[in-house]
Coordinates of C-alpha atoms (C1' of nucleotides) in Angstrom, one line a residue:
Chain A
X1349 CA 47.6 -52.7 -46.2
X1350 CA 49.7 -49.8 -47.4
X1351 CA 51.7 -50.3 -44.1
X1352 CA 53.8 -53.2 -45.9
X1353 CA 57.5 -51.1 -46.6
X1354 CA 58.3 -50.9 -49.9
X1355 CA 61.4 -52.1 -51.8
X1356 CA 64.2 -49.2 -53.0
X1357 CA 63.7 -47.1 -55.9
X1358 CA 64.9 -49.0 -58.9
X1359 CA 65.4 -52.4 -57.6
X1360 CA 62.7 -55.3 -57.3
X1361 CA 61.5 -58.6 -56.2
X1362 CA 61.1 -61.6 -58.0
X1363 CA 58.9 -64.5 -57.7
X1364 CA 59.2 -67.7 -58.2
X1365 CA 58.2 -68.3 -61.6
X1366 CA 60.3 -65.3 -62.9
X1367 CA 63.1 -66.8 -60.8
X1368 CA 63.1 -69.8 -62.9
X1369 CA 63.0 -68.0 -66.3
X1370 CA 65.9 -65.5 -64.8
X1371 CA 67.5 -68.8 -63.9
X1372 CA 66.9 -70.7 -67.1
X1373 CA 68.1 -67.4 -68.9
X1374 CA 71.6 -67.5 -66.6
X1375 CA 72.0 -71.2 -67.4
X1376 CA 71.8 -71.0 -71.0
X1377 CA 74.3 -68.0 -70.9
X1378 CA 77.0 -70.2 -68.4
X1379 CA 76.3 -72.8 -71.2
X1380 CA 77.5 -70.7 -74.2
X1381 CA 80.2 -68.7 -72.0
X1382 CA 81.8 -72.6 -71.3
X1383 CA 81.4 -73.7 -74.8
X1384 CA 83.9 -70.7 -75.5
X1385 CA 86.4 -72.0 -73.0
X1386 CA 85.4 -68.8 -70.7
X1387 CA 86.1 -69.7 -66.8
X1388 CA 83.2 -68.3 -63.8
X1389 CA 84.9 -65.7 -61.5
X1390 CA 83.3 -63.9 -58.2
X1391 CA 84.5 -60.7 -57.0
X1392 CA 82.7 -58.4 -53.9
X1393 CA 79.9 -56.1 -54.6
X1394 CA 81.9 -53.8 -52.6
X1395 CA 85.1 -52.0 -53.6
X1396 CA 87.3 -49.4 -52.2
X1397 CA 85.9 -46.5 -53.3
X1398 CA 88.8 -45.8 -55.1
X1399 CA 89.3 -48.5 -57.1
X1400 CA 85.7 -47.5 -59.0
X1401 CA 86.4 -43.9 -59.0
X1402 CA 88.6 -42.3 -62.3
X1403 CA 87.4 -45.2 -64.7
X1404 CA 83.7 -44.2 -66.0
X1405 CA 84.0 -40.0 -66.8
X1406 CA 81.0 -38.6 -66.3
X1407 CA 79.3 -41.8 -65.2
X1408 CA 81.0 -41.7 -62.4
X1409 CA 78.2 -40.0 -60.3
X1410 CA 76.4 -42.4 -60.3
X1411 CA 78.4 -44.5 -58.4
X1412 CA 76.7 -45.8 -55.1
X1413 CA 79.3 -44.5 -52.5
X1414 CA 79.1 -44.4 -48.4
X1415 CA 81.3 -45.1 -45.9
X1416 CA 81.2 -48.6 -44.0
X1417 CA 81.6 -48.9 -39.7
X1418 CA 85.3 -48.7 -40.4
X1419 CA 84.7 -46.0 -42.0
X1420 CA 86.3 -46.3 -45.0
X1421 CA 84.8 -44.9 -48.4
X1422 CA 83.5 -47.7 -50.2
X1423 CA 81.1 -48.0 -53.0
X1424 CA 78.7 -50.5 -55.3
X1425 CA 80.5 -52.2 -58.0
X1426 CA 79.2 -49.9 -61.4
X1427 CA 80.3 -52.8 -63.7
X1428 CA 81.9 -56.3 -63.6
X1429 CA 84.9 -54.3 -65.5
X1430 CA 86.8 -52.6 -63.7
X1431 CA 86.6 -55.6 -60.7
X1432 CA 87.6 -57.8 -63.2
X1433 CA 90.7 -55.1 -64.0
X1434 CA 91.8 -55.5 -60.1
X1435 CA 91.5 -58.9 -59.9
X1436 CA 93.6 -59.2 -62.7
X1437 CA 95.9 -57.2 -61.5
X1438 CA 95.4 -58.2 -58.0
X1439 CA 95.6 -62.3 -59.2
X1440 CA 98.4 -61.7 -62.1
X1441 CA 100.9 -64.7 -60.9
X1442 CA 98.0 -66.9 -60.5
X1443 CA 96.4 -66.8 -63.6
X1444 CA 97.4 -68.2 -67.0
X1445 CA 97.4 -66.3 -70.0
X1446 CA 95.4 -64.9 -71.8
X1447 CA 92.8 -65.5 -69.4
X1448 CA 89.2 -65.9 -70.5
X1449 CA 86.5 -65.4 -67.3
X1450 CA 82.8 -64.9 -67.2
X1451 CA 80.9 -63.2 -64.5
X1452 CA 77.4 -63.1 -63.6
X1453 CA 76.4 -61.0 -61.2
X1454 CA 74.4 -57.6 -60.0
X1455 CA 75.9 -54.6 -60.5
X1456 CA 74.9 -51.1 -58.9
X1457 CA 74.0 -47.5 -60.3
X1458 CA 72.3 -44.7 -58.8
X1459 CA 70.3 -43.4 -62.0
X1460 CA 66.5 -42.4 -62.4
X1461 CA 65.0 -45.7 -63.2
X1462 CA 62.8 -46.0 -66.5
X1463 CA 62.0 -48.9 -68.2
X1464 CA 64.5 -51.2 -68.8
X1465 CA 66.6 -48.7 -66.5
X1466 CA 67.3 -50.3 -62.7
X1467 CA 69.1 -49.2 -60.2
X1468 CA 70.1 -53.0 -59.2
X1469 CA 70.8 -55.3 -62.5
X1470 CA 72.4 -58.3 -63.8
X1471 CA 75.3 -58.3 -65.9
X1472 CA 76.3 -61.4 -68.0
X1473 CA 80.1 -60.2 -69.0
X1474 CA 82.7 -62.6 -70.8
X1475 CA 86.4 -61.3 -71.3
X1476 CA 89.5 -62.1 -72.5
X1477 CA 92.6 -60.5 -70.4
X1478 CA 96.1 -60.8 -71.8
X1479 CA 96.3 -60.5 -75.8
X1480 CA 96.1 -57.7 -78.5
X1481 CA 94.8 -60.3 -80.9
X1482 CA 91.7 -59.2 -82.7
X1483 CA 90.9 -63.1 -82.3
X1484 CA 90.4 -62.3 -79.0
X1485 CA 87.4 -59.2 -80.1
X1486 CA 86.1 -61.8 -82.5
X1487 CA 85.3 -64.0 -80.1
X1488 CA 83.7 -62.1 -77.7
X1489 CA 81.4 -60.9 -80.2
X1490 CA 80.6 -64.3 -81.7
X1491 CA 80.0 -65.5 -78.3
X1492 CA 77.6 -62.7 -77.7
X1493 CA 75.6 -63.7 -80.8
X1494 CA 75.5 -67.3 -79.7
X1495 CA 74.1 -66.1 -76.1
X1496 CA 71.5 -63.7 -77.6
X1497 CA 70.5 -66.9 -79.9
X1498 CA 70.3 -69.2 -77.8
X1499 CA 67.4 -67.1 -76.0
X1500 CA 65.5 -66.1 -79.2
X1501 CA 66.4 -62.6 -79.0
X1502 CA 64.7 -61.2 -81.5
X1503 CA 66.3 -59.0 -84.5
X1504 CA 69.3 -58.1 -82.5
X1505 CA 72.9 -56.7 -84.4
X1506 CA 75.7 -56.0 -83.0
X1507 CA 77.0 -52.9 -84.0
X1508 CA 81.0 -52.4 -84.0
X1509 CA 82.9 -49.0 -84.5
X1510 CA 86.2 -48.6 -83.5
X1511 CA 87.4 -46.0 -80.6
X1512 CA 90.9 -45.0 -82.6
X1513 CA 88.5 -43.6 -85.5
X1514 CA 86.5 -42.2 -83.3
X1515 CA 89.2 -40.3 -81.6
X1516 CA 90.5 -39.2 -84.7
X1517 CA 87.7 -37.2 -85.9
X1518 CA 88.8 -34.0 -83.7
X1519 CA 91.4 -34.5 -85.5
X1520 CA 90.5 -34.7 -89.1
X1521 CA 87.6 -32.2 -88.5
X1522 CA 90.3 -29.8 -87.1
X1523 CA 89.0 -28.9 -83.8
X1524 CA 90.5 -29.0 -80.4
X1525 CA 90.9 -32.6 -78.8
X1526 CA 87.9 -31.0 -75.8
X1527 CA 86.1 -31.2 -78.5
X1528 CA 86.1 -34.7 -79.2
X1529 CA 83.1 -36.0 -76.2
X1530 CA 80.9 -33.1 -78.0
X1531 CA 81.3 -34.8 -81.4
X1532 CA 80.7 -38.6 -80.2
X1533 CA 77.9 -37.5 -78.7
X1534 CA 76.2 -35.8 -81.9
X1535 CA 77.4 -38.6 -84.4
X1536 CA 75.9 -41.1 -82.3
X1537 CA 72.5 -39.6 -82.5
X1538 CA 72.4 -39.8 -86.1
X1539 CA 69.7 -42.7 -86.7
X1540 CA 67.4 -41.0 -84.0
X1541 CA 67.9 -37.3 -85.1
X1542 CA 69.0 -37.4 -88.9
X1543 CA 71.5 -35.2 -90.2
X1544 CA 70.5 -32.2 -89.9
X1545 CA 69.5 -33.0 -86.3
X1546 CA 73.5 -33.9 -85.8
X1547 CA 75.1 -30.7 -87.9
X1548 CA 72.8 -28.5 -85.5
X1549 CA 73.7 -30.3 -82.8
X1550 CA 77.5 -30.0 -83.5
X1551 CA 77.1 -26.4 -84.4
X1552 CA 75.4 -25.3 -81.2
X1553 CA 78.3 -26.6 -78.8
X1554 CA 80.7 -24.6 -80.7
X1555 CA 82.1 -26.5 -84.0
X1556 CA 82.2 -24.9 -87.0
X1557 CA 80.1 -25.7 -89.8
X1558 CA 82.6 -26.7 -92.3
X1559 CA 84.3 -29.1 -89.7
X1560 CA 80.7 -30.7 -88.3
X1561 CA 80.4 -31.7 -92.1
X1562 CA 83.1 -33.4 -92.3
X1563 CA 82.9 -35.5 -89.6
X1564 CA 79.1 -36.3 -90.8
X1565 CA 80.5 -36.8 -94.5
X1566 CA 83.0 -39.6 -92.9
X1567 CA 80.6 -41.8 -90.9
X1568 CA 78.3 -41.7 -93.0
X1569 CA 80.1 -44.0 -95.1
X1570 CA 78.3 -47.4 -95.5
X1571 CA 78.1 -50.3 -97.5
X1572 CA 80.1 -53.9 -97.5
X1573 CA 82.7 -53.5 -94.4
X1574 CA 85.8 -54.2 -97.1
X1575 CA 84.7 -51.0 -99.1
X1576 CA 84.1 -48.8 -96.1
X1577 CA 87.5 -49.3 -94.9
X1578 CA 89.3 -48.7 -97.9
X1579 CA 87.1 -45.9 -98.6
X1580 CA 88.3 -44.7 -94.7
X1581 CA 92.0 -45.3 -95.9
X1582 CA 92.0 -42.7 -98.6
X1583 CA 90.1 -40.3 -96.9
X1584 CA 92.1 -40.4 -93.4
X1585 CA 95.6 -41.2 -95.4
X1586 CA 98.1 -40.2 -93.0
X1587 CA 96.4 -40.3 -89.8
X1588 CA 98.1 -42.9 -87.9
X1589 CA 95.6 -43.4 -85.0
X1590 CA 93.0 -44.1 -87.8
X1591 CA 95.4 -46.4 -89.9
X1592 CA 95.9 -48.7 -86.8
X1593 CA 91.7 -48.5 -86.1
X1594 CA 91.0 -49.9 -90.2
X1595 CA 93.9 -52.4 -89.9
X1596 CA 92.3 -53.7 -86.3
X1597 CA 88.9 -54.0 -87.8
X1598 CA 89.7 -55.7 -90.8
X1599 CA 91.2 -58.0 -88.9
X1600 CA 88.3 -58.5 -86.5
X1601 CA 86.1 -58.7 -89.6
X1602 CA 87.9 -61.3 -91.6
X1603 CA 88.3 -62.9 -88.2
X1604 CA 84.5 -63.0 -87.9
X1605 CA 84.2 -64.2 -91.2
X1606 CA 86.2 -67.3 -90.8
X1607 CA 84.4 -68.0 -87.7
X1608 CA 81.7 -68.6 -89.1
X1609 CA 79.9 -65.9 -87.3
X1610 CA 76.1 -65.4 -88.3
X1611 CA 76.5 -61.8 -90.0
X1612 CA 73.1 -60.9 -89.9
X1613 CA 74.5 -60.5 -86.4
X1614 CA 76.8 -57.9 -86.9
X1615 CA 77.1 -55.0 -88.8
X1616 CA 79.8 -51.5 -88.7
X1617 CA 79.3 -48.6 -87.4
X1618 CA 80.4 -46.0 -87.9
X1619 CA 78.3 -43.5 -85.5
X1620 CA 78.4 -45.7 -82.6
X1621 CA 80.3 -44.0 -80.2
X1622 CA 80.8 -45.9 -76.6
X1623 CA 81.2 -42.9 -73.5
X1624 CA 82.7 -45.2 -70.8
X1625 CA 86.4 -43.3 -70.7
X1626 CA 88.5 -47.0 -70.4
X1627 CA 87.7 -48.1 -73.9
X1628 CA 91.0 -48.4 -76.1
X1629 CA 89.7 -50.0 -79.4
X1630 CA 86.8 -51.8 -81.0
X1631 CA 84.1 -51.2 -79.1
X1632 CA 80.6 -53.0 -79.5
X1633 CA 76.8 -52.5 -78.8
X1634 CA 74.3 -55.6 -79.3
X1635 CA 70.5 -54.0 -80.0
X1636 CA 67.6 -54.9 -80.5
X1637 CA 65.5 -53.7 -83.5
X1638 CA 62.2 -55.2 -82.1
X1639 CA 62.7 -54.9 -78.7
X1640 CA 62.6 -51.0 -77.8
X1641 CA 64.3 -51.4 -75.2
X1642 CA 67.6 -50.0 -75.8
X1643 CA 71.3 -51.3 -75.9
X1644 CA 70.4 -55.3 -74.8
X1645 CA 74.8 -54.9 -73.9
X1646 CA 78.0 -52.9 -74.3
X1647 CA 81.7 -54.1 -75.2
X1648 CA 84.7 -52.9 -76.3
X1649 CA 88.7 -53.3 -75.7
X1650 CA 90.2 -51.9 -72.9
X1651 CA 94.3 -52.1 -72.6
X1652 CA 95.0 -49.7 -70.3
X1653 CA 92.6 -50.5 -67.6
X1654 CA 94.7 -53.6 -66.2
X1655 CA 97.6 -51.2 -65.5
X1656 CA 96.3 -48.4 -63.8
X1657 CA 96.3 -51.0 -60.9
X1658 CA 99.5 -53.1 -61.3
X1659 CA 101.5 -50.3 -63.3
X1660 CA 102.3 -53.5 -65.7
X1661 CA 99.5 -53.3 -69.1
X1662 CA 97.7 -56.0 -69.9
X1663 CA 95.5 -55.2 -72.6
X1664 CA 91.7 -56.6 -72.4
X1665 CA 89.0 -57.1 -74.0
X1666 CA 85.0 -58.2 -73.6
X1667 CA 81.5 -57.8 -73.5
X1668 CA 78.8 -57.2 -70.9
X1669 CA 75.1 -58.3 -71.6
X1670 CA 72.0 -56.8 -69.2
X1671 CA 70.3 -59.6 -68.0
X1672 CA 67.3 -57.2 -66.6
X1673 CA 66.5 -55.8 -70.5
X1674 CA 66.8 -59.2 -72.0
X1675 CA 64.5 -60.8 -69.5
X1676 CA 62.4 -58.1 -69.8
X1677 CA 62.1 -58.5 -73.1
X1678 CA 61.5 -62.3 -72.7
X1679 CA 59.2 -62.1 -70.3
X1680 CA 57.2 -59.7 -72.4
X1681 CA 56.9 -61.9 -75.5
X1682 CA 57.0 -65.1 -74.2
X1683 CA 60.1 -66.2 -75.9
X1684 CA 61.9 -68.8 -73.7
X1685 CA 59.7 -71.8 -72.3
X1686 CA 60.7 -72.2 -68.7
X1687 CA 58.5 -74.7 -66.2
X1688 CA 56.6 -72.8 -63.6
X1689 CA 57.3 -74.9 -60.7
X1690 CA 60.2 -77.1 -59.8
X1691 CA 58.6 -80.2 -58.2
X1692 CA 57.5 -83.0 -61.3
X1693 CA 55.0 -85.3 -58.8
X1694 CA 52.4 -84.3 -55.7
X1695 CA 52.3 -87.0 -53.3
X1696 CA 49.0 -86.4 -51.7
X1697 CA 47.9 -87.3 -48.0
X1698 CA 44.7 -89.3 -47.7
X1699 CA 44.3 -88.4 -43.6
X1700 CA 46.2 -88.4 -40.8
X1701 CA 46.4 -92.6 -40.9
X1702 CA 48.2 -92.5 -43.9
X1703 CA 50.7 -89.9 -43.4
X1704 CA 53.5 -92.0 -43.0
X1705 CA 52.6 -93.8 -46.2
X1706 CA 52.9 -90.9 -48.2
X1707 CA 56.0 -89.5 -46.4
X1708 CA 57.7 -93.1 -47.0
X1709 CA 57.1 -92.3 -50.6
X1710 CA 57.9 -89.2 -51.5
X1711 CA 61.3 -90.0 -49.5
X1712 CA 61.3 -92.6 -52.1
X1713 CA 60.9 -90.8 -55.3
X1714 CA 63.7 -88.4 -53.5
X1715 CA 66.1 -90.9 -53.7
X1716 CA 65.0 -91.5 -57.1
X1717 CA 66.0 -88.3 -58.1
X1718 CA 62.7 -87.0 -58.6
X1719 CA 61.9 -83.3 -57.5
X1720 CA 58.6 -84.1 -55.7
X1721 CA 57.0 -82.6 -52.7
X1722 CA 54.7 -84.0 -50.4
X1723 CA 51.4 -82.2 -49.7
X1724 CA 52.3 -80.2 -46.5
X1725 CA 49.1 -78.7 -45.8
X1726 CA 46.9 -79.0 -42.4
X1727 CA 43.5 -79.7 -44.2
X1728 CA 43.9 -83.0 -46.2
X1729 CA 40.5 -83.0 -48.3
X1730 CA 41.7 -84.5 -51.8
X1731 CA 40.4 -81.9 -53.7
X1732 CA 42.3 -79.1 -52.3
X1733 CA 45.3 -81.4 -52.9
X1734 CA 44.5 -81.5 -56.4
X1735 CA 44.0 -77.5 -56.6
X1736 CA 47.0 -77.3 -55.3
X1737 CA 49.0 -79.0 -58.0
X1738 CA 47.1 -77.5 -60.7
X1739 CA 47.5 -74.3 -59.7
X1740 CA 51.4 -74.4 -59.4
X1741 CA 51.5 -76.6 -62.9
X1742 CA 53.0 -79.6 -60.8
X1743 CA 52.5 -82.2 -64.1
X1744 CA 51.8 -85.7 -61.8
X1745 CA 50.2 -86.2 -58.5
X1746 CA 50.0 -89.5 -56.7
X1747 CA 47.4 -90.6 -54.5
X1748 CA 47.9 -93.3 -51.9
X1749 CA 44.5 -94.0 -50.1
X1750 CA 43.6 -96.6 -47.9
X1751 CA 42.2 -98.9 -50.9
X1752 CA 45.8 -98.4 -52.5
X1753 CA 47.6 -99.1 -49.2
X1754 CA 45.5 -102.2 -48.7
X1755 CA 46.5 -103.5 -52.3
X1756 CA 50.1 -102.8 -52.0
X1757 CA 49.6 -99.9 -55.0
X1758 CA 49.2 -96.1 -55.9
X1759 CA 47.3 -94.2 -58.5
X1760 CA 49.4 -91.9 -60.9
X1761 CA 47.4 -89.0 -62.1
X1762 CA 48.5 -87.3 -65.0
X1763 CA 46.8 -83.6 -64.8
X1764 CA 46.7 -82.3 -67.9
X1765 CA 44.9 -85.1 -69.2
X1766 CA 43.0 -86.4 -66.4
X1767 CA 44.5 -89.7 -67.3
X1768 CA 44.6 -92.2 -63.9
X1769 CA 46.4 -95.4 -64.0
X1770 CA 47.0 -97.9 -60.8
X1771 CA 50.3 -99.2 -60.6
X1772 CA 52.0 -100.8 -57.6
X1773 CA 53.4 -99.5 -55.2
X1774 CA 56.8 -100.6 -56.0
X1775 CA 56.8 -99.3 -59.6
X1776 CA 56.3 -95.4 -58.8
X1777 CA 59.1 -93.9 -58.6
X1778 CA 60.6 -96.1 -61.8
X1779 CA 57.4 -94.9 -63.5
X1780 CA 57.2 -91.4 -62.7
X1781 CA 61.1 -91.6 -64.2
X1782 CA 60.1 -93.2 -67.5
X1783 CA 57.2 -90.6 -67.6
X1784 CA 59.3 -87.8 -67.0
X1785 CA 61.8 -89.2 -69.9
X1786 CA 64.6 -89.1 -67.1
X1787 CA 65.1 -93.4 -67.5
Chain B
rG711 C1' 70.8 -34.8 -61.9
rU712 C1' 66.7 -31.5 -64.9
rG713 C1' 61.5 -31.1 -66.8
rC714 C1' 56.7 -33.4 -67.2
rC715 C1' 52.6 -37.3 -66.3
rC716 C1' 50.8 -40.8 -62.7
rG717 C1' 49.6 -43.6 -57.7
rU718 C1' 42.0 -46.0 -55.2
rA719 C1' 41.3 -53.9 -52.6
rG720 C1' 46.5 -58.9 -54.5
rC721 C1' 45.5 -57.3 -60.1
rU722 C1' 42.8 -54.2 -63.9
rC723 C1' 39.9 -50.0 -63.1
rA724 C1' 35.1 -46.8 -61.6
rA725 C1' 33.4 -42.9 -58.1
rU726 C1' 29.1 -36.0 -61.7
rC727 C1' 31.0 -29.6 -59.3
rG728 C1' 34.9 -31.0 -53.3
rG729 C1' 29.4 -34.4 -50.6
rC730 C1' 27.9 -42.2 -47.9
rA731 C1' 34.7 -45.6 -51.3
rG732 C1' 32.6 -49.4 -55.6
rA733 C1' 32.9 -53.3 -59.8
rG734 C1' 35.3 -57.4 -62.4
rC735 C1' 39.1 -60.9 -61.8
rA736 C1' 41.8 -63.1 -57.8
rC737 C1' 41.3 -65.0 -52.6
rU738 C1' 38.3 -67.7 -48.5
rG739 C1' 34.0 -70.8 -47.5
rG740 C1' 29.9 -73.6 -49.5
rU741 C1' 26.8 -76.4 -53.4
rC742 C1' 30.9 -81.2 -53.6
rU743 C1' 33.3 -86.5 -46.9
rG744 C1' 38.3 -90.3 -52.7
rU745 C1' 39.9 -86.1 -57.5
rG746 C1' 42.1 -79.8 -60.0
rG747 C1' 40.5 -76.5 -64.3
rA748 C1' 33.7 -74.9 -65.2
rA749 C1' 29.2 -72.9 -63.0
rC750 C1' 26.3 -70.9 -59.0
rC751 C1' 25.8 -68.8 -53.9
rA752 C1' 28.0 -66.4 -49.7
rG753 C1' 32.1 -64.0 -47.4
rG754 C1' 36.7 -61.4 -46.1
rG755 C1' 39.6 -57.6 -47.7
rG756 C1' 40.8 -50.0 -47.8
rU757 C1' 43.3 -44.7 -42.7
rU758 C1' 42.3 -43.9 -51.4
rG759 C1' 51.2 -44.6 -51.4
rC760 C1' 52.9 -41.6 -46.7
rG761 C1' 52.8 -36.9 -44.0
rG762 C1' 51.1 -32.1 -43.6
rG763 C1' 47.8 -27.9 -45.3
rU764 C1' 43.0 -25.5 -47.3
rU765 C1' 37.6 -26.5 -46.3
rC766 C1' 31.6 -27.4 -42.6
rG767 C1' 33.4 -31.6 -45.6
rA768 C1' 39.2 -34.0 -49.5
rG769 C1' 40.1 -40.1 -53.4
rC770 C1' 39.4 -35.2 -55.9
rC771 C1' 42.5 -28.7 -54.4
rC772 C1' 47.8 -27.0 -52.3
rC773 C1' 53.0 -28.4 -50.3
rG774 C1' 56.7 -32.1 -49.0
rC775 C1' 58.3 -37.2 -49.2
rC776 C1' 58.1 -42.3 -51.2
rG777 C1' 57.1 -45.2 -55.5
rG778 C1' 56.0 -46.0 -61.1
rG779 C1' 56.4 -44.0 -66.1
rC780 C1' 58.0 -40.5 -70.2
rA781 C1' 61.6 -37.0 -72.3
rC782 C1' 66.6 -35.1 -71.5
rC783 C1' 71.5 -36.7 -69.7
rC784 C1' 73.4 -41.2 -70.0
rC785 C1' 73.3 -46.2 -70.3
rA786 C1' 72.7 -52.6 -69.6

RNA sequence: GUGCCCGUAGCUCAAUCGGCAGAGCACUGGUCUGUGGAACCAGGGGUUGCGGGUUCGAGCCCCGCCGGGCACCCCA
């Protein structure tokens, strides 16, 4: 004991039965993402160290960087972003636009782990590459709420602000554009901290008084999305950053709207305010009320990131879900029903006589398409057999004795119930497949 | 990256003031040589996360490292 190594800070094993929740979590996603029209891409874990570098701000230390035997300066992938930005730009002639990809995949970052904080996790991104069209935000926000449906994620909202009004608020407060960070980061503390919480916070990195009210005055608007944003227009009259940021979301919003898109989804606002440094317009954050477990994903539009590797823009948009917080949260309150083994029937050995028997049919039920296993153990008492399948939730077992052999049959034990029934030996696998509903 | 709490069997935890490392569950074997879940009996399992220090003596005190958690920072 205690000599065994131990895995990395902030990254984990996983057993079986959570690999087939993780998996039945992935499968429903690639499910939604296709129903979308959204295509699967791979890209390398590993990038040039450049191509990561300049695109997070102050993320960007944490950034797992070394050099490889060719000593080149390499590094982790941080998102399935910026990869997605080079291939773009890397694939341009090959693609058809706009191009719509999904991308599932572990991404890399070197932060102190906490609870629903790893340093090796899952993302679950779909984007859209190639239009300006808010139709193109909308539906990577409804397709988020269909994903987080489709897994019973509890009371989760997407929350939507847009980075143009964000930016503007240096500007309508009056304060230097360095300023700007500082303000993002007090307005987006305002449900944890209150008001006062987010004036003193303002204050004590060096904004007046009279400006930090402001700002607090203007995203603290709420109420029906339509009234905020004509509410916005009067009071930022003349700002053209801000104009284009209202005209964009009311065009997202009607957009959602026609969709169809359930809008006890979704909701503005106003304080959300997204750090990542490539972010060009709406920008999104699914949460979970319930859950405590922080942002369940982050989104937003991105036109510029395309060109800072082909020089040509291609403006971008899309959303990234963490599969690590959302199966954490699954996991915890038992939300999605996934089997706990894969095989359906145990074959079980009588002795070493009838070995061949029993391989001939689980070979058999193979064919038939049956996931089944054979019962691979040295000690062939029946009982263990039986352990064995009930342990690992294996629903059938089927046992093939000498009596059986003799008679030209089997006996198919349901184990749940208990229920045995002795059917020939040429009617198994057909029967397992009616049982199992798969004929 | 900063500050704090924590680490004893596979899991959950106990061990008086620094004085012989334990329990339940799990596991293995048996009661039970053609049938799992229950019960009873027995058994295996530990350099107390790792390394150093203090002490006659360290699971307990001190230092470093590794790992987990909380609050920042930030984020999925």
């Amino acid at each position: 004991m205690a000599r065994a190594p131990q895995v990395l800070r902030g990254m984990r094993d996983f057993l079986p039965e959570q690999m087939l929740l993780r998996q039945h979590v992935l499968n429903t996603f690639r499910d939604v993402f296709e129903r979308y029209g959204f295509e699967p891409i791979e890209t390398p874990v590993i990038e040039y160290l450049e191509t990561l570098t300049g695109k997070y701000g102050e993320d960007e230390k944490l950034i797992y960087s070394f050099q490889d035997r060719g000593e080149r300066d390499v590094g982790l992938r941080y998102d399935l972003t910026v990869p997605l930005a080079r291939f773009v730009a890397n694939h341009r002639n090959e693609l058809t636009f706009p191009f719509k990809r999904y991308h599932i995949a572990p991404v890399f970052r070197a932060d102190r782990p906490q609870r629903g904080r790893y340093r090796e996790f899952w993302q679950c991104d779909a984007d859209i590459v190639g239009t300006k069209s808010m139709m193109a935000d909308a539906e990577v926000v409804s397709v988020w709420i269909d994903a987080l449906s489709a897994i019973n994620m509890p009371g989760f909202v997407v929350h939507i602000n847009h980075r143009k009004l964000l930016m503007s608020l240096a500007e309508v407060a009056g304060v230097p554009d360095e300023q700007t960070p500082t303000i993002h980061r007090a307005i987006d503390k305002l449900a944890k901290i209150g008001e006062d919480g987010v004036l003193e916070e303002m204050k004590s990195n060096g904004i007046p008084e009279d400006a930090a009210r402001k700002v607090l005055d203007l995203v603290s608007i709420t109420g029906e999305p339509d009234k905020v944003f004509d509410e916005l227009a009067n009071r930022l009259a003349g700002n053209e950053l801000a104009e284009e940021g209202i005209a964009e979301l009311r065009a997202l919003f009607r957009f959602l709207d026609q969709m169809g898109a359930a809008s006890e989804h979704y909701t503005l606002d106003l304080t959300l305010a997204r750090g990542l440094d490539y972010y060009t317009g709406p920008v999104f954050e699914a949460m979970s009320v319930d859950a405590n477990i922080g942002s369940l994903g982050g989104a937003g539009r991105y036109d510029g990131l395309v060109g800072m590797f082909s020089g040509e823009d291609l403006p971008a948009t899309g959303c990234s879900l963490g599969l690590e917080r959302i199966f954490d949260v699954i996991q915890e309150r038992n939300l999605v029903d996934a089997p706990s083994t894969v095989s359906k029937a145990l074959v079980t050995v009588f002795n070493e006589d009838t070995i061949g028997d029993s391989l001939a049919l689980v070979g058999e039920l193979r064919r038939a398409g049956i996931q089944s296993e054979v019962f691979v153990g040295e000690k062939l008492e029946l009982r263990r057999q039986m352990q064995f399948a009930n342990r690992k939730g294996i629903p059938l077992t089927v046992i093939l004795g000498p009596d059986e052999i003799q008679a030209g049959q089997a006996v198919l034990r349901e184990m749940e119930s208990g229920e045995q029934t002795t059917i020939s030996r040429n009617d198994v696998a057909e029967t397992i497949r009616t049982r199992l509903g798969l004929s």
